[in-house]
Amino acid sequence: MNRSLADTRRWVREGTELLVHATTRLDEAAYDAPSHLPGWSRKHVVAHVAANADALANLVHWAATGTPTPMYASPEERATGIREGARQPGTRLTEWLRLSSDALEKAMDELDDNQWASRVLTAQGRTVTATEIPWLRSREVWVHAVDLGGGIDFTALPTDFLTALCDDIVTKRSNAPGPEVVLQPADTPARWYLPGPPDDDSAAVTVTGPLTEIAAYLAGRHHGATTAEGAAVPALPAWL
Ligand code: ZN
């Protein structure tokens, strides 16, 4: 699907609201408990998403002023922010998430068309137009809301967002090694294809299930997708 700036900005607002609401229900013990991400507590997840809003606000500043302001000063700074953030009390993390998300939202509100069209560099070294910033942010808030492990799963995510997410991950995965897979959700007409190794002439595996499970599978999260025959699906390498 062609996602518009209006779509991605709406997804940011809705996903942020869901995630912030989920964090306000966590007491200190629940905040310290493991998330669905290996080795990360819920505090790590929230510190990461809050720091990501600050980092993306740097890109908005870049777009607004033309002055190169990278997301993170260095990969070490990014890692330290998550580690130290995860030592704070939960109430402070919720507050950081709320304030950093609000600041990002306000900064995006102020960009004009020319600034949205200007080019910035992501932490992964990709040059993108500023219109990608709300897409990157929507991916963070929605997928990490699931990772939080607070009862939110992929069925809470909007269908149009899930379709855009599958498009995005398939594009990325098509340029990296992995199995040849046809992705065929049972509940939408959308279809995706992962090419697999060039010298492999075995037939592609068809993976099916609800769109929510196809998206979870592609994102490398816990999922309920199966092959067309109902068997286990091929493992996919890391996505990001
Ligand atoms: Zn993330």
GROMACS .gro file of C-alpha atoms and ligand atoms in nm:
model
  241
    1MET     CA    1   0.000   0.000   0.000
    2ASN     CA    2   0.104   0.361  -0.048
    3ARG     CA    3   0.120   0.510   0.298
    4SER     CA    4   0.061   0.885   0.312
    5LEU     CA    5   0.201   1.133   0.559
    6ALA     CA    6  -0.149   1.160   0.706
    7ASP     CA    7  -0.150   0.780   0.760
    8THR     CA    8   0.186   0.766   0.932
    9ARG     CA    9   0.112   1.066   1.153
   10ARG     CA   10  -0.217   0.908   1.261
   11TRP     CA   11  -0.040   0.579   1.336
   12VAL     CA   12   0.213   0.763   1.552
   13ARG     CA   13  -0.063   0.931   1.754
   14GLU     CA   14  -0.268   0.612   1.798
   15GLY     CA   15   0.029   0.389   1.875
   16THR     CA   16   0.174   0.638   2.123
   17GLU     CA   17  -0.158   0.661   2.303
   18LEU     CA   18  -0.180   0.282   2.331
   19LEU     CA   19   0.178   0.245   2.452
   20VAL     CA   20   0.160   0.530   2.705
   21HIS     CA   21  -0.166   0.392   2.838
   22ALA     CA   22  -0.010   0.046   2.874
   23THR     CA   23   0.283   0.191   3.074
   24THR     CA   24   0.055   0.378   3.313
   25ARG     CA   25  -0.089   0.041   3.420
   26LEU     CA   26   0.253  -0.097   3.520
   27ASP     CA   27   0.352  -0.084   3.886
   28GLU     CA   28   0.722  -0.097   3.972
   29ALA     CA   29   0.737  -0.478   3.987
   30ALA     CA   30   0.557  -0.515   3.655
   31TYR     CA   31   0.786  -0.251   3.501
   32ASP     CA   32   1.092  -0.447   3.616
   33ALA     CA   33   0.957  -0.777   3.477
   34PRO     CA   34   1.088  -0.924   3.151
   35SER     CA   35   0.947  -0.797   2.821
   36HIS     CA   36   0.910  -1.021   2.515
   37LEU     CA   37   1.250  -0.901   2.390
   38PRO     CA   38   1.537  -1.128   2.498
   39GLY     CA   39   1.735  -0.981   2.789
   40TRP     CA   40   1.519  -0.669   2.813
   41SER     CA   41   1.287  -0.574   3.098
   42ARG     CA   42   0.984  -0.358   3.024
   43LYS     CA   43   1.193  -0.067   3.147
   44HIS     CA   44   1.448  -0.133   2.873
   45VAL     CA   45   1.171  -0.129   2.613
   46VAL     CA   46   1.020   0.198   2.736
   47ALA     CA   47   1.361   0.365   2.777
   48HIS     CA   48   1.442   0.261   2.420
   49VAL     CA   49   1.113   0.398   2.279
   50ALA     CA   50   1.146   0.723   2.476
   51ALA     CA   51   1.507   0.767   2.361
   52ASN     CA   52   1.394   0.694   2.005
   53ALA     CA   53   1.149   0.989   2.022
   54ASP     CA   54   1.436   1.217   2.128
   55ALA     CA   55   1.650   1.073   1.847
   56LEU     CA   56   1.382   1.121   1.582
   57ALA     CA   57   1.326   1.476   1.712
   58ASN     CA   58   1.691   1.534   1.616
   59LEU     CA   59   1.602   1.434   1.260
   60VAL     CA   60   1.302   1.668   1.263
   61HIS     CA   61   1.538   1.945   1.378
   62TRP     CA   62   1.768   1.853   1.089
   63ALA     CA   63   1.477   1.879   0.844
   64ALA     CA   64   1.361   2.208   0.996
   65THR     CA   65   1.700   2.381   1.001
   66GLY     CA   66   1.920   2.203   0.747
   67THR     CA   67   2.180   2.153   1.021
   68PRO     CA   68   2.286   1.786   1.031
   69THR     CA   69   2.177   1.648   1.371
   70PRO     CA   70   2.211   1.268   1.381
   71MET     CA   71   1.967   1.054   1.578
   72TYR     CA   72   2.236   0.938   1.820
   73ALA     CA   73   2.587   1.076   1.871
   74SER     CA   74   2.715   0.717   1.853
   75PRO     CA   75   2.594   0.355   1.890
   76GLU     CA   76   2.748   0.364   2.240
   77GLU     CA   77   2.536   0.664   2.334
   78ARG     CA   78   2.229   0.479   2.218
   79ALA     CA   79   2.314   0.169   2.425
   80THR     CA   80   2.399   0.377   2.734
   81GLY     CA   81   2.067   0.563   2.711
   82ILE     CA   82   1.876   0.235   2.721
   83ARG     CA   83   2.089   0.082   3.000
   84GLU     CA   84   2.073   0.388   3.225
   85GLY     CA   85   1.711   0.457   3.141
   86ALA     CA   86   1.622   0.107   3.255
   87ARG     CA   87   1.755   0.188   3.605
   88GLN     CA   88   1.505   0.471   3.659
   89PRO     CA   89   1.176   0.437   3.845
   90GLY     CA   90   0.887   0.335   3.622
   91THR     CA   91   0.695   0.658   3.681
   92ARG     CA   92   0.991   0.857   3.545
   93LEU     CA   93   1.012   0.634   3.239
   94THR     CA   94   0.642   0.683   3.167
   95GLU     CA   95   0.692   1.058   3.203
   96TRP     CA   96   0.997   1.052   2.972
   97LEU     CA   97   0.799   0.855   2.713
   98ARG     CA   98   0.510   1.101   2.733
   99LEU     CA   99   0.725   1.416   2.718
  100SER     CA  100   0.955   1.295   2.441
  101SER     CA  101   0.658   1.176   2.233
  102ASP     CA  102   0.479   1.510   2.281
  103ALA     CA  103   0.791   1.704   2.185
  104LEU     CA  104   0.835   1.495   1.869
  105GLU     CA  105   0.469   1.545   1.779
  106LYS     CA  106   0.494   1.925   1.823
  107ALA     CA  107   0.816   1.941   1.622
  108MET     CA  108   0.655   1.744   1.337
  109ASP     CA  109   0.350   1.976   1.347
  110GLU     CA  110   0.576   2.267   1.262
  111LEU     CA  111   0.739   2.124   0.949
  112ASP     CA  112   0.628   2.276   0.617
  113ASP     CA  113   0.611   2.088   0.285
  114ASN     CA  114   0.966   2.179   0.185
  115GLN     CA  115   1.103   2.065   0.520
  116TRP     CA  116   0.913   1.734   0.498
  117ALA     CA  117   1.074   1.680   0.157
  118SER     CA  118   1.429   1.744   0.283
  119ARG     CA  119   1.675   1.462   0.332
  120VAL     CA  120   1.802   1.324   0.663
  121LEU     CA  121   2.019   1.028   0.761
  122THR     CA  122   1.881   0.750   0.984
  123ALA     CA  123   2.078   0.569   1.255
  124GLN     CA  124   2.101   0.276   1.013
  125GLY     CA  125   2.281   0.497   0.762
  126ARG     CA  126   1.992   0.533   0.517
  127THR     CA  127   1.922   0.869   0.352
  128VAL     CA  128   1.545   0.927   0.359
  129THR     CA  129   1.308   1.221   0.323
  130ALA     CA  130   1.175   1.362   0.650
  131THR     CA  131   0.835   1.209   0.565
  132GLU     CA  132   0.987   0.875   0.670
  133ILE     CA  133   1.029   1.000   1.028
  134PRO     CA  134   0.666   0.939   1.134
  135TRP     CA  135   0.678   0.598   0.964
  136LEU     CA  136   0.989   0.503   1.165
  137ARG     CA  137   0.820   0.628   1.479
  138SER     CA  138   0.494   0.443   1.416
  139ARG     CA  139   0.688   0.119   1.371
  140GLU     CA  140   0.862   0.176   1.703
  141VAL     CA  141   0.554   0.256   1.910
  142TRP     CA  142   0.331  -0.020   1.771
  143VAL     CA  143   0.578  -0.308   1.755
  144HIS     CA  144   0.733  -0.226   2.093
  145ALA     CA  145   0.384  -0.194   2.247
  146VAL     CA  146   0.355  -0.566   2.165
  147ASP     CA  147   0.710  -0.633   2.290
  148LEU     CA  148   0.617  -0.479   2.625
  149GLY     CA  149   0.429  -0.800   2.702
  150GLY     CA  150   0.148  -0.617   2.878
  151GLY     CA  151  -0.137  -0.791   2.699
  152ILE     CA  152  -0.111  -0.603   2.368
  153ASP     CA  153  -0.067  -0.831   2.067
  154PHE     CA  154  -0.068  -0.778   1.691
  155THR     CA  155  -0.451  -0.786   1.685
  156ALA     CA  156  -0.441  -0.442   1.854
  157LEU     CA  157  -0.257  -0.295   1.554
  158PRO     CA  158  -0.452  -0.120   1.273
  159THR     CA  159  -0.492  -0.327   0.954
  160ASP     CA  160  -0.357  -0.053   0.727
  161PHE     CA  161  -0.052  -0.020   0.952
  162LEU     CA  162   0.004  -0.398   0.946
  163THR     CA  163  -0.012  -0.398   0.565
  164ALA     CA  164   0.242  -0.114   0.547
  165LEU     CA  165   0.460  -0.298   0.799
  166CYS     CA  166   0.459  -0.616   0.588
  167ASP     CA  167   0.547  -0.410   0.277
  168ASP     CA  168   0.835  -0.248   0.462
  169ILE     CA  169   0.978  -0.568   0.609
  170VAL     CA  170   0.943  -0.763   0.283
  171THR     CA  171   1.135  -0.489   0.098
  172LYS     CA  172   1.411  -0.506   0.358
  173ARG     CA  173   1.418  -0.886   0.371
  174SER     CA  174   1.425  -0.918  -0.010
  175ASN     CA  175   1.773  -0.766  -0.007
  176ALA     CA  176   1.906  -1.006   0.257
  177PRO     CA  177   1.959  -1.384   0.269
  178GLY     CA  178   1.661  -1.595   0.379
  179PRO     CA  179   1.420  -1.866   0.264
  180GLU     CA  180   1.193  -1.838  -0.042
  181VAL     CA  181   0.846  -1.770   0.097
  182VAL     CA  182   0.507  -1.668  -0.041
  183LEU     CA  183   0.307  -1.484   0.227
  184GLN     CA  184  -0.064  -1.529   0.184
  185PRO     CA  185  -0.283  -1.382   0.461
  186ALA     CA  186  -0.619  -1.558   0.487
  187ASP     CA  187  -0.817  -1.243   0.567
  188THR     CA  188  -0.691  -0.983   0.315
  189PRO     CA  189  -0.613  -0.996  -0.059
  190ALA     CA  190  -0.255  -0.873   0.002
  191ARG     CA  191   0.030  -1.107  -0.105
  192TRP     CA  192   0.404  -1.083  -0.049
  193TYR     CA  193   0.703  -1.276  -0.173
  194LEU     CA  194   1.052  -1.330  -0.034
  195PRO     CA  195   1.288  -1.441  -0.313
  196GLY     CA  196   1.516  -1.684  -0.128
  197PRO     CA  197   1.865  -1.790  -0.242
  198PRO     CA  198   1.927  -1.746  -0.618
  199ASP     CA  199   2.064  -2.101  -0.674
  200ASP     CA  200   1.786  -2.281  -0.482
  201ASP     CA  201   1.538  -2.451  -0.717
  202SER     CA  202   1.311  -2.606  -0.451
  203ALA     CA  203   0.954  -2.472  -0.443
  204ALA     CA  204   0.868  -2.164  -0.235
  205VAL     CA  205   0.697  -2.230   0.098
  206THR     CA  206   0.353  -2.070   0.133
  207VAL     CA  207   0.298  -1.915   0.476
  208THR     CA  208  -0.058  -1.837   0.575
  209GLY     CA  209  -0.274  -1.726   0.868
  210PRO     CA  210  -0.442  -1.397   0.966
  211LEU     CA  211  -0.262  -1.077   0.857
  212THR     CA  212  -0.175  -1.016   1.223
  213GLU     CA  213   0.020  -1.346   1.234
  214ILE     CA  214   0.191  -1.287   0.897
  215ALA     CA  215   0.308  -0.947   1.024
  216ALA     CA  216   0.426  -1.098   1.354
  217TYR     CA  217   0.617  -1.370   1.163
  218LEU     CA  218   0.782  -1.117   0.931
  219ALA     CA  219   0.873  -0.895   1.227
  220GLY     CA  220   1.044  -1.187   1.399
  221ARG     CA  221   0.791  -1.188   1.684
  222HIS     CA  222   0.592  -1.470   1.843
  223HIS     CA  223   0.330  -1.570   1.584
  224GLY     CA  224   0.068  -1.825   1.485
  225ALA     CA  225   0.138  -1.843   1.110
  226THR     CA  226   0.176  -2.187   0.949
  227THR     CA  227   0.254  -2.327   0.606
  228ALA     CA  228  -0.043  -2.391   0.374
  229GLU     CA  229  -0.027  -2.755   0.495
  230GLY     CA  230  -0.043  -2.646   0.860
  231ALA     CA  231   0.323  -2.721   0.933
  232ALA     CA  232   0.588  -2.507   1.103
  233VAL     CA  233   0.713  -2.212   0.896
  234PRO     CA  234   1.075  -2.157   0.785
  235ALA     CA  235   1.282  -1.951   1.031
  236LEU     CA  236   1.365  -1.598   0.919
  237PRO     CA  237   1.690  -1.416   1.004
  238ALA     CA  238   1.681  -1.098   1.214
  239TRP     CA  239   1.491  -0.812   1.051
  240LEU     CA  240   1.658  -0.493   1.183
  241ZN      ZN  241   1.317  -0.019   1.847
   0.00000   0.00000   0.00000
